[in-house]
Structures are given as structure tokens and as C-alpha cells.
Amino acid sequence: MDRLNPDFGAWSIESLETRVAGLQWGHELERIRTVAQSYIHRSDQPRDVRLRWAKLSLAANRRYHGDGAWEQARTRSQEFALRTWVIACLASDTDLASDPDWNPEALATDTLAALSLEPGRAESAATGWRDLPIEQIGELRRHKNLTAHIDLLMPSLPPGPVKDRLAAWVSVRRHLP
């Protein structure tokens, strides 16, 4: 095995979980995240095993981040996409109720917490986005990335103010750069 470039696809989930627990940052985490995510989609595997791979992917993603706005947005966007897919395609009602990672309302709340703009303000800014400073264009683009999953999440949410707030982002999103 190449010690500098290990083939994580050949590792057991137990070995990868141990490896992730010992890493604080680095490209190995991103490689482990993508390997774990590939196992999530293997329909020939039991659901509980696939959920374990999903947890590993989330753990690697949460550790592999930087402090910059783009790095934070990338981390959150990937997390939100994975959690949404699990909620929509893999989790059972028991999982949805008992695990905050697979709880649609928790994901909706996390999504809203990650957004620094209100939908109306984002929509207003997007109207003339080409004339904005690059930093503001970047902020709008990050909001678009951070809300990419909400169309798939919406059917899993009960009626209420959180769902209403996300629904506003559904219409605004298409106007963002």
C-alpha cells in the first residue's frame, strides 16, 4: 500500500472511521468522504450499513473545512445535500425522529442558520448582480449553493414557519448568480 496515497476504497468502514477520528484536516478527509459517499448509494447493502457510511461521510466532511467563507459554504452545502438525500431516499421514520442528522426539521433549521441574508434582500441584490462588487456576488452564489437541496427537502417538512421560510428561498434561488 502506498503510505502517501492510500487506496481508501479498499479499507473497511471500521478502519476509515478510526482514520477520520485521528485527522483534523487535509485532503485525506475529502478522499474518505467521497469513498464513504460512494458506499451510501450501493443498494445491495443493508440500509443500516449505508447509514453508517453516511455518518462517516458527514464526519469526514465536517472535519475537512477551512475558515474562509467559501470553505465553510462548501462544507455546509455538501453536508446539506447528503443529509437531504438520506432523508428522502434512505432513512426510515424511526431514523427521521431519532437522529438529528436525518431529521428534516433539524436540517431546515441548520440551513436557515447558515444563511446570512433574508430571501427578499437576496432577491433584490440579485436583480442587478452583474453590477455588484465581487464579494457580494460571491455571497449570493454561496446562498445559491447553500439552498441547492431545499427542493428535495420540502416534501419532508411539516407545514409551519420554517417550511415557509425555506419556500421563499425556492423561488429566490433561481434568480441568484
Backbone as a chain_set.jsonl record, in Angstrom:
{"seq": "MDRLNPDFGAWSIESLETRVAGLQWGHELERIRTVAQSYIHRSDQPRDVRLRWAKLSLAANRRYHGDGAWEQARTRSQEFALRTWVIACLASDTDLASDPDWNPEALATDTLAALSLEPGRAESAATGWRDLPIEQIGELRRHKNLTAHIDLLMPSLPPGPVKDRLAAWVSVRRHLP", "coords": {"N": [[0.836, -1.174, 0.0], [0.516, 2.218, -0.778], [1.823, 4.521, 1.291], [1.663, 7.284, 1.24], [-0.416, 7.821, -0.421], [-2.927, 6.314, 0.129], [-5.196, 3.648, -0.852], [-8.212, 4.232, -0.177], [-10.618, 3.113, -0.867], [-10.372, 0.414, -0.596], [-10.341, -0.047, 2.079], [-11.777, -1.048, 5.22], [-14.918, -0.07, 6.719], [-14.629, 0.312, 9.449], [-11.856, 0.775, 9.736], [-11.65, 3.146, 8.298], [-13.281, 4.831, 9.817], [-11.759, 5.0, 12.152], [-9.485, 6.217, 11.087], [-10.507, 8.726, 10.233], [-11.232, 9.796, 12.708], [-8.763, 10.411, 13.736], [-7.784, 12.465, 12.216], [-7.457, 15.95, 11.594], [-7.574, 17.816, 9.563], [-7.107, 18.123, 6.026], [-6.437, 16.61, 2.806], [-6.892, 13.898, 2.801], [-9.196, 13.522, 4.267], [-11.165, 14.497, 2.552], [-10.959, 12.627, 0.503], [-11.707, 10.31, 1.868], [-14.313, 11.036, 2.514], [-15.542, 11.061, -0.026], [-15.213, 8.381, -0.82], [-16.71, 7.095, 1.186], [-19.194, 8.194, 0.601], [-19.703, 7.03, -1.848], [-20.316, 4.422, -1.125], [-22.737, 4.72, 0.137], [-24.679, 4.796, -1.804], [-24.968, 2.239, -2.684], [-27.193, 0.018, -3.369], [-27.359, -2.672, -2.892], [-26.47, -3.128, -0.393], [-27.215, -3.432, 3.137], [-29.588, -1.23, 4.703], [-28.884, -0.114, 7.227], [-26.099, -0.319, 7.175], [-25.503, 1.343, 5.054], [-26.384, 3.753, 6.154], [-24.483, 4.014, 8.136], [-22.191, 4.428, 6.598], [-22.952, 6.876, 5.572], [-22.869, 8.463, 7.885], [-20.109, 8.367, 8.331], [-19.192, 9.725, 6.06], [-20.292, 12.258, 6.581], [-18.858, 12.865, 8.955], [-16.196, 13.016, 8.021], [-16.477, 15.12, 6.212], [-17.208, 17.232, 7.908], [-14.887, 17.604, 9.355], [-13.079, 18.337, 7.426], [-12.502, 21.256, 6.572], [-12.136, 24.763, 6.015], [-11.537, 28.046, 7.312], [-12.472, 30.087, 5.758], [-15.044, 31.848, 3.917], [-15.881, 30.542, 1.535], [-14.92, 27.942, 1.918], [-16.327, 27.17, 4.202], [-18.929, 27.327, 3.185], [-18.796, 25.337, 1.221], [-18.434, 23.043, 2.789], [-20.837, 23.039, 4.284], [-22.765, 22.952, 2.207], [-22.232, 20.453, 1.001], [-22.762, 18.807, 3.174], [-25.507, 19.392, 3.622], [-26.632, 18.49, 1.222], [-26.082, 15.713, 1.31], [-27.41, 14.942, 3.702], [-30.035, 15.587, 2.997], [-30.488, 13.824, 0.851], [-30.308, 11.359, 2.174], [-32.482, 11.614, 3.945], [-34.606, 11.767, 2.095], [-34.352, 9.418, 0.596], [-33.387, 7.167, 2.013], [-33.573, 7.028, 4.849], [-35.539, 5.783, 7.591], [-38.771, 6.201, 9.202], [-38.238, 6.046, 11.929], [-35.505, 6.692, 12.0], [-35.671, 9.328, 11.125], [-36.935, 10.563, 13.235], [-35.273, 10.054, 15.414], [-32.586, 10.727, 14.984], [-30.691, 13.573, 14.713], [-29.232, 14.262, 12.413], [-30.668, 13.142, 10.361], [-33.121, 14.265, 10.557], [-35.666, 16.086, 9.157], [-36.663, 18.635, 9.953], [-34.629, 19.569, 11.633], [-32.564, 19.76, 9.76], [-33.656, 21.723, 8.087], [-33.664, 23.898, 9.861], [-30.91, 24.108, 10.349], [-30.089, 24.805, 7.786], [-31.302, 27.336, 7.413], [-29.95, 28.703, 9.428], [-27.409, 28.83, 8.376], [-27.541, 30.755, 6.472], [-26.897, 34.095, 5.675], [-28.349, 36.129, 4.649], [-31.641, 37.443, 4.156], [-34.386, 36.127, 2.251], [-35.757, 38.1, 0.657], [-33.941, 40.245, 0.579], [-31.787, 39.024, -0.716], [-32.956, 38.471, -3.178], [-33.491, 41.047, -4.137], [-30.866, 42.063, -4.369], [-29.921, 40.324, -6.298], [-31.148, 41.124, -8.594], [-29.657, 43.126, -9.898], [-27.155, 41.885, -10.08], [-24.835, 41.705, -11.659], [-23.636, 44.147, -11.535], [-22.66, 44.37, -9.029], [-20.134, 44.431, -6.412], [-17.471, 42.013, -6.427], [-17.327, 40.531, -4.053], [-19.925, 40.63, -3.023], [-21.318, 39.341, -5.044], [-20.205, 36.837, -4.759], [-21.228, 36.21, -2.204], [-23.962, 35.979, -2.794], [-23.826, 33.814, -4.54], [-22.875, 31.814, -2.826], [-25.115, 31.576, -1.198], [-26.892, 30.531, -3.03], [-25.713, 28.023, -3.453], [-25.916, 26.994, -0.851], [-28.595, 26.562, -0.611], [-29.302, 24.658, -2.404], [-30.37, 22.136, -1.992], [-32.981, 22.328, -1.085], [-35.365, 21.997, -2.576], [-35.685, 19.199, -2.752], [-35.877, 18.624, -0.069], [-38.209, 19.887, 0.879], [-40.755, 18.367, 0.616], [-40.556, 16.677, 2.828], [-40.918, 18.174, 5.056], [-42.969, 19.382, 7.726], [-45.923, 21.487, 7.63], [-45.442, 24.942, 8.43], [-43.68, 27.74, 10.0], [-40.887, 27.433, 9.499], [-40.767, 25.841, 7.204], [-42.106, 27.581, 5.508], [-40.284, 29.709, 5.381], [-38.155, 28.462, 4.063], [-39.451, 27.874, 1.687], [-39.651, 30.378, 0.541], [-37.029, 30.728, -0.262], [-36.864, 28.876, -2.324], [-38.095, 30.072, -4.544], [-36.522, 32.375, -4.813], [-33.966, 31.426, -5.285], [-33.567, 30.715, -8.018], [-32.99, 33.106, -9.212], [-30.542, 33.866, -8.347], [-27.008, 34.409, -8.865]], "CA": [[0.0, 0.0, 0.0], [1.213, 3.492, -0.84], [1.548, 5.218, 2.552], [1.36, 8.691, 0.971], [-1.641, 7.911, -1.205], [-3.595, 5.016, 0.332], [-6.432, 3.354, -1.575], [-9.241, 4.156, 0.851], [-11.709, 2.284, -1.354], [-10.136, -0.965, -0.172], [-10.347, -0.087, 3.538], [-13.061, -1.342, 5.864], [-15.534, 1.103, 7.337], [-14.03, 0.463, 10.777], [-10.547, 1.395, 9.553], [-11.856, 4.533, 7.87], [-13.793, 5.575, 10.972], [-10.601, 5.252, 13.01], [-8.624, 7.188, 10.388], [-11.153, 10.036, 10.293], [-11.171, 10.276, 14.092], [-7.415, 10.894, 14.013], [-7.409, 13.552, 11.31], [-8.083, 17.246, 11.867], [-7.758, 18.49, 8.292], [-6.298, 17.532, 4.972], [-7.095, 16.029, 1.628], [-7.327, 12.536, 3.093], [-10.595, 13.587, 4.708], [-12.017, 14.639, 1.359], [-10.949, 11.344, -0.196], [-12.523, 9.389, 2.657], [-15.713, 11.476, 2.343], [-16.075, 10.616, -1.321], [-15.3, 6.915, -0.785], [-17.874, 6.758, 2.018], [-20.409, 8.564, -0.11], [-19.966, 6.048, -2.912], [-20.93, 3.246, -0.497], [-24.111, 5.062, 0.525], [-25.567, 4.575, -2.946], [-24.965, 0.816, -3.057], [-28.498, -0.514, -2.953], [-27.24, -4.08, -2.494], [-26.049, -3.144, 1.008], [-28.302, -3.164, 4.093], [-29.84, 0.181, 4.994], [-28.112, 0.334, 8.396], [-24.708, -0.179, 6.743], [-25.462, 2.559, 4.23], [-26.47, 4.885, 7.073], [-23.175, 4.13, 8.799], [-21.319, 5.084, 5.623], [-23.378, 8.28, 5.516], [-22.3, 9.111, 9.069], [-18.675, 8.517, 8.095], [-19.038, 10.809, 5.092], [-20.543, 13.508, 7.314], [-17.752, 13.112, 9.884], [-15.037, 13.467, 7.24], [-16.799, 16.434, 5.665], [-17.212, 18.222, 8.987], [-13.506, 17.842, 9.771], [-12.327, 18.903, 6.304], [-13.005, 22.578, 6.239], [-11.304, 25.901, 6.344], [-12.249, 29.117, 7.986], [-12.967, 31.05, 4.79], [-16.466, 31.777, 3.566], [-16.102, 29.532, 0.503], [-14.693, 26.622, 2.508], [-17.464, 26.89, 5.071], [-20.098, 27.082, 2.325], [-18.612, 24.03, 0.591], [-18.694, 22.039, 3.822], [-22.275, 23.023, 4.59], [-23.51, 22.516, 1.016], [-22.088, 19.006, 0.86], [-23.497, 18.198, 4.284], [-26.942, 19.531, 3.393], [-27.015, 17.611, 0.109], [-26.073, 14.326, 1.777], [-28.49, 14.754, 4.667], [-31.302, 15.618, 2.265], [-30.629, 12.577, 0.099], [-30.606, 10.286, 3.134], [-33.861, 11.828, 4.397], [-35.55, 11.49, 1.013], [-34.201, 8.134, -0.082], [-32.827, 6.064, 2.766], [-33.925, 6.982, 6.272], [-36.871, 5.329, 7.984], [-39.437, 7.134, 10.114], [-37.521, 5.997, 13.201], [-34.278, 7.472, 11.817], [-36.038, 10.739, 10.999], [-37.318, 11.074, 14.546], [-34.291, 9.829, 16.478], [-31.236, 11.192, 14.662], [-30.776, 14.943, 14.194], [-28.685, 14.368, 11.054], [-31.675, 12.696, 9.399], [-34.384, 14.917, 10.893], [-35.889, 17.159, 8.185], [-36.803, 19.945, 10.602], [-33.291, 19.978, 12.073], [-31.842, 20.178, 8.558], [-34.216, 23.011, 7.67], [-33.163, 24.9, 10.8], [-29.479, 24.269, 10.061], [-29.983, 25.527, 6.521], [-31.62, 28.745, 7.656], [-28.884, 29.276, 10.261], [-26.217, 29.025, 7.545], [-27.787, 31.857, 5.54], [-26.712, 35.41, 6.294], [-29.29, 37.056, 4.022], [-33.054, 37.081, 4.065], [-34.709, 35.899, 0.835], [-36.094, 39.348, -0.039], [-32.71, 41.01, 0.344], [-31.025, 38.304, -1.738], [-33.632, 38.654, -4.47], [-33.246, 42.439, -4.558], [-29.472, 42.179, -4.796], [-29.718, 39.511, -7.492], [-31.693, 41.819, -9.756], [-28.553, 43.787, -10.599], [-25.953, 41.25, -9.545], [-23.647, 41.925, -12.503], [-23.039, 45.43, -11.157], [-22.227, 44.306, -7.629], [-18.735, 44.044, -6.164], [-17.258, 40.564, -6.493], [-17.616, 39.931, -2.751], [-21.382, 40.467, -2.897], [-21.695, 38.291, -5.992], [-19.814, 35.6, -4.088], [-22.182, 35.928, -1.138], [-25.187, 35.48, -3.431], [-23.54, 32.481, -5.08], [-22.832, 30.887, -1.69], [-26.502, 31.338, -0.792], [-27.471, 29.611, -4.01], [-25.17, 26.696, -3.149], [-26.413, 26.549, 0.451], [-30.024, 26.253, -0.722], [-29.488, 23.749, -3.552], [-31.05, 20.91, -1.577], [-34.28, 22.54, -0.446], [-36.471, 21.428, -3.36], [-35.834, 17.798, -2.358], [-36.212, 18.581, 1.354], [-39.533, 20.468, 1.158], [-41.834, 17.399, 0.869], [-40.368, 16.006, 4.115], [-41.145, 19.123, 6.148], [-44.365, 19.667, 8.078], [-46.263, 22.9, 7.461], [-45.049, 25.804, 9.537], [-42.853, 28.895, 9.635], [-39.589, 27.03, 8.953], [-41.012, 25.437, 5.819], [-42.456, 28.8, 4.773], [-39.043, 30.458, 5.127], [-37.419, 27.758, 3.012], [-40.205, 28.016, 0.435], [-39.26, 31.667, -0.042], [-35.743, 30.533, -0.927], [-37.067, 28.111, -3.56], [-38.353, 30.998, -5.654], [-35.414, 33.329, -4.933], [-32.769, 30.71, -5.749], [-33.39, 30.722, -9.475], [-32.525, 34.43, -9.618], [-29.196, 34.103, -7.838], [-25.956, 34.087, -9.852]], "C": [[0.883, 1.24, 0.0], [0.858, 4.312, 0.4], [1.187, 6.683, 2.328], [0.035, 8.867, 0.245], [-2.418, 6.601, -1.065], [-4.881, 4.895, -0.483], [-7.546, 3.145, -0.555], [-10.438, 3.315, 0.419], [-11.573, 0.831, -0.934], [-10.179, -1.122, 1.354], [-11.739, -0.451, 4.051], [-13.629, -0.056, 6.465], [-14.939, 1.358, 8.72], [-12.683, 1.174, 10.695], [-10.685, 2.864, 9.163], [-12.401, 5.396, 9.009], [-12.652, 5.934, 11.923], [-9.698, 6.314, 12.387], [-9.213, 8.59, 10.478], [-11.049, 10.62, 11.698], [-9.803, 10.86, 14.43], [-6.962, 12.051, 13.151], [-8.138, 14.839, 11.684], [-8.351, 18.033, 10.586], [-6.945, 17.743, 7.252], [-7.111, 16.85, 3.899], [-7.519, 14.579, 1.844], [-8.787, 12.513, 3.527], [-11.543, 13.7, 3.52], [-12.069, 13.322, 0.592], [-11.796, 10.316, 0.548], [-13.996, 9.742, 2.515], [-16.286, 10.941, 1.046], [-16.169, 9.092, -1.407], [-16.538, 6.501, 0.001], [-19.164, 7.071, 1.279], [-20.721, 7.58, -1.235], [-20.639, 4.792, -2.346], [-22.389, 3.493, -0.112], [-25.097, 4.68, -0.572], [-25.621, 3.112, -3.392], [-26.222, 0.142, -2.513], [-28.446, -1.994, -2.567], [-26.797, -4.227, -1.031], [-27.243, -2.884, 1.926], [-28.385, -1.66, 4.426], [-29.002, 0.674, 6.162], [-26.631, 0.497, 8.064], [-24.558, 1.099, 5.914], [-25.561, 3.807, 5.105], [-25.154, 5.089, 7.826], [-22.163, 4.796, 7.869], [-21.684, 6.57, 5.511], [-22.821, 9.057, 6.702], [-20.797, 9.343, 8.904], [-18.413, 9.66, 7.113], [-19.26, 12.166, 5.754], [-19.38, 13.854, 8.242], [-16.519, 13.636, 9.143], [-15.277, 14.869, 6.695], [-16.706, 17.513, 6.735], [-15.796, 18.542, 9.475], [-12.685, 18.526, 8.678], [-12.947, 20.24, 5.912], [-11.959, 23.615, 6.58], [-12.157, 26.958, 7.011], [-12.847, 30.142, 7.029], [-14.425, 30.811, 4.436], [-16.743, 30.679, 2.54], [-15.908, 28.129, 1.054], [-15.859, 26.222, 3.404], [-18.714, 26.572, 4.249], [-19.996, 25.718, 1.65], [-18.948, 22.916, 1.58], [-20.182, 21.918, 4.08], [-23.09, 22.519, 3.401], [-23.433, 21.01, 0.834], [-22.838, 18.276, 1.965], [-24.997, 18.23, 4.031], [-27.421, 18.603, 2.28], [-27.088, 16.156, 0.561], [-27.223, 14.064, 2.745], [-29.849, 14.723, 3.974], [-31.523, 14.315, 1.514], [-30.979, 11.429, 1.042], [-32.049, 10.4, 3.612], [-34.855, 11.39, 3.327], [-35.507, 10.051, 0.524], [-33.845, 6.945, 0.799], [-33.357, 5.934, 4.187], [-35.349, 6.477, 6.48], [-37.505, 6.377, 8.893], [-38.748, 7.179, 11.467], [-36.239, 6.825, 13.122], [-34.586, 8.963, 11.81], [-36.339, 11.347, 12.357], [-36.174, 11.026, 15.553], [-32.903, 10.4, 16.21], [-31.305, 12.588, 14.06], [-30.19, 15.107, 12.789], [-29.718, 14.006, 10.001], [-33.051, 13.303, 9.692], [-34.6, 16.104, 9.948], [-35.991, 18.548, 8.812], [-35.459, 20.453, 11.117], [-32.462, 20.457, 10.886], [-32.359, 21.524, 8.067], [-33.696, 24.138, 8.555], [-31.677, 25.161, 10.568], [-29.261, 25.063, 8.779], [-30.225, 27.016, 6.739], [-30.54, 29.422, 8.486], [-27.623, 29.571, 9.449], [-26.34, 30.221, 6.609], [-27.665, 33.193, 6.257], [-27.658, 36.46, 5.719], [-30.711, 36.54, 4.169], [-33.39, 36.935, 2.579], [-35.006, 37.19, 0.059], [-34.87, 40.174, -0.362], [-31.864, 40.351, -0.738], [-31.641, 38.508, -3.113], [-33.417, 40.06, -5.006], [-31.833, 42.608, -5.087], [-29.231, 41.439, -6.11], [-30.224, 40.199, -8.753], [-30.596, 42.501, -10.565], [-27.213, 43.193, -10.231], [-24.704, 41.509, -10.361], [-22.921, 43.224, -12.153], [-22.516, 45.454, -9.726], [-20.729, 44.043, -7.526], [-18.63, 42.527, -6.084], [-17.587, 39.875, -5.178], [-19.114, 39.689, -2.576], [-21.906, 39.421, -3.872], [-21.365, 36.935, -5.376], [-20.782, 35.226, -2.98], [-23.494, 35.384, -1.702], [-24.985, 34.06, -3.961], [-23.478, 31.447, -3.956], [-24.244, 30.579, -1.201], [-27.206, 30.393, -1.767], [-26.998, 28.185, -3.734], [-25.749, 26.141, -1.849], [-27.896, 26.192, 0.433], [-30.322, 25.273, -1.858], [-30.338, 22.532, -3.22], [-32.517, 21.105, -1.195], [-35.467, 22.041, -1.263], [-36.751, 19.984, -2.952], [-36.257, 17.665, -0.894], [-37.661, 18.976, 1.634], [-40.632, 19.434, 1.406], [-41.734, 16.694, 2.226], [-40.681, 16.905, 5.31], [-42.627, 19.289, 6.449], [-44.663, 21.145, 7.816], [-45.829, 23.705, 8.683], [-44.119, 26.904, 9.073], [-41.493, 28.524, 9.046], [-39.746, 26.621, 7.488], [-41.351, 26.657, 4.967], [-41.208, 29.614, 4.431], [-38.214, 29.793, 4.036], [-38.123, 27.877, 1.663], [-39.876, 29.34, -0.248], [-37.932, 31.536, -0.787], [-35.878, 29.74, -2.227], [-37.263, 29.053, -4.731], [-37.192, 31.971, -5.876], [-34.201, 32.68, -5.596], [-32.531, 30.805, -7.238], [-32.905, 32.07, -10.024], [-31.085, 34.724, -9.192], [-28.141, 33.706, -8.872], [-25.307, 32.736, -9.572]], "O": [[1.888, 1.291, 0.709], [-0.283, 4.75, 0.546], [0.477, 7.27, 3.144], [-0.566, 9.94, 0.291], [-2.552, 5.857, -2.037], [-5.558, 5.883, -0.765], [-7.797, 2.02, -0.121], [-11.197, 2.85, 1.269], [-12.56, 0.095, -0.919], [-10.063, -2.24, 1.857], [-12.745, -0.191, 3.392], [-12.905, 0.914, 6.688], [-14.767, 2.511, 9.113], [-12.401, 2.07, 11.49], [-9.933, 3.717, 9.636], [-12.023, 6.56, 9.146], [-12.596, 7.052, 12.436], [-9.205, 7.203, 13.081], [-8.493, 9.544, 10.77], [-10.804, 11.816, 11.855], [-9.692, 11.71, 15.314], [-5.86, 12.566, 13.339], [-9.313, 14.805, 12.05], [-9.278, 18.841, 10.547], [-6.185, 16.832, 7.58], [-8.295, 16.557, 4.062], [-8.406, 14.083, 1.15], [-9.525, 11.587, 3.191], [-12.598, 13.067, 3.496], [-13.125, 12.946, 0.083], [-12.521, 9.54, -0.074], [-14.839, 8.851, 2.407], [-17.402, 10.422, 1.026], [-17.107, 8.567, -2.006], [-17.321, 5.665, -0.451], [-20.119, 6.295, 1.33], [-21.889, 7.331, -1.534], [-21.451, 4.168, -3.03], [-23.181, 2.553, -0.046], [-26.227, 4.285, -0.286], [-26.268, 2.799, -4.391], [-26.287, -0.248, -1.347], [-29.394, -2.51, -1.975], [-26.76, -5.338, -0.503], [-28.182, -2.19, 1.536], [-27.384, -0.944, 4.425], [-28.457, 1.776, 6.1], [-25.973, 1.374, 8.624], [-23.587, 1.839, 6.071], [-24.9, 4.808, 4.832], [-24.769, 6.222, 8.113], [-21.371, 5.631, 8.305], [-20.802, 7.418, 5.372], [-22.352, 10.184, 6.542], [-20.278, 10.39, 9.291], [-17.508, 10.467, 7.324], [-18.506, 13.11, 5.517], [-18.963, 15.01, 8.307], [-15.879, 14.588, 9.589], [-14.377, 15.709, 6.717], [-16.177, 18.595, 6.482], [-15.545, 19.646, 9.958], [-11.708, 19.214, 8.973], [-13.804, 20.318, 5.032], [-11.023, 23.361, 7.338], [-13.352, 26.768, 7.237], [-13.647, 30.98, 7.445], [-14.963, 29.721, 4.63], [-17.735, 29.96, 2.661], [-16.654, 27.218, 0.697], [-16.32, 25.081, 3.37], [-19.466, 25.655, 4.582], [-20.999, 25.016, 1.519], [-19.657, 21.967, 1.245], [-20.727, 20.814, 4.092], [-24.017, 21.73, 3.585], [-24.439, 20.361, 0.549], [-23.472, 17.249, 1.722], [-25.683, 17.222, 4.202], [-28.49, 18.002, 2.384], [-28.041, 15.448, 0.236], [-27.931, 13.066, 2.613], [-30.713, 13.921, 4.328], [-32.622, 13.761, 1.537], [-31.853, 10.619, 0.736], [-32.762, 9.399, 3.679], [-35.839, 10.715, 3.629], [-36.526, 9.52, 0.082], [-33.992, 5.804, 0.361], [-33.565, 4.82, 4.667], [-36.238, 6.711, 5.662], [-36.844, 7.331, 9.303], [-38.677, 8.239, 12.09], [-35.916, 7.568, 14.048], [-33.864, 9.762, 12.407], [-36.033, 12.514, 12.601], [-36.107, 11.865, 16.451], [-32.116, 10.54, 17.146], [-31.914, 12.774, 13.006], [-30.609, 15.999, 12.051], [-29.66, 14.5, 8.875], [-34.046, 12.872, 9.11], [-33.795, 17.036, 9.943], [-35.47, 19.521, 8.268], [-35.184, 21.651, 11.041], [-31.739, 21.447, 10.992], [-31.567, 22.379, 7.671], [-33.33, 25.205, 8.062], [-31.237, 26.311, 10.59], [-28.356, 25.894, 8.7], [-29.437, 27.852, 6.295], [-30.243, 30.597, 8.269], [-26.856, 30.467, 9.8], [-25.35, 30.653, 6.019], [-28.259, 33.397, 7.316], [-27.753, 37.566, 6.253], [-30.939, 35.337, 4.29], [-32.742, 37.558, 1.738], [-34.551, 37.348, -1.074], [-34.767, 40.742, -1.45], [-31.288, 41.038, -1.583], [-30.927, 38.697, -4.098], [-33.186, 40.241, -6.201], [-31.625, 43.226, -6.131], [-28.432, 41.878, -6.936], [-29.774, 39.889, -9.857], [-30.613, 42.453, -11.795], [-26.232, 43.922, -10.083], [-23.607, 41.531, -9.804], [-21.734, 43.377, -12.443], [-21.985, 46.469, -9.275], [-20.125, 43.496, -8.449], [-19.587, 41.845, -5.717], [-18.078, 38.746, -5.183], [-19.52, 38.658, -2.041], [-22.844, 38.692, -3.551], [-22.157, 35.997, -5.464], [-21.126, 34.054, -2.826], [-24.069, 34.443, -1.154], [-25.869, 33.213, -3.842], [-23.971, 30.33, -4.113], [-24.537, 29.442, -0.83], [-28.016, 29.559, -1.362], [-27.793, 27.247, -3.776], [-26.038, 24.948, -1.758], [-28.393, 25.578, 1.377], [-31.482, 25.086, -2.225], [-30.965, 21.961, -4.112], [-33.228, 20.119, -1.0], [-36.494, 21.69, -0.682], [-37.908, 19.584, -2.821], [-36.922, 16.697, -0.526], [-38.274, 18.433, 2.554], [-41.399, 19.612, 2.352], [-42.732, 16.169, 2.719], [-40.705, 16.439, 6.449], [-43.449, 19.332, 5.534], [-43.744, 21.963, 7.784], [-45.847, 23.213, 9.811], [-43.803, 26.996, 7.887], [-40.993, 29.234, 8.174], [-38.946, 27.013, 6.638], [-40.92, 26.747, 3.817], [-41.089, 30.145, 3.327], [-37.639, 30.472, 3.185], [-37.473, 27.97, 0.622], [-39.828, 29.414, -1.476], [-37.738, 32.165, -1.827], [-35.074, 29.923, -3.141], [-36.669, 28.863, -5.793], [-36.912, 32.347, -7.015], [-33.497, 33.32, -6.376], [-31.39, 30.961, -7.671], [-32.463, 32.154, -11.17], [-30.488, 35.709, -9.626], [-28.35, 32.782, -9.659], [-24.41, 32.318, -10.304]]}, "num_chains": 1, "name": "protein.A"}
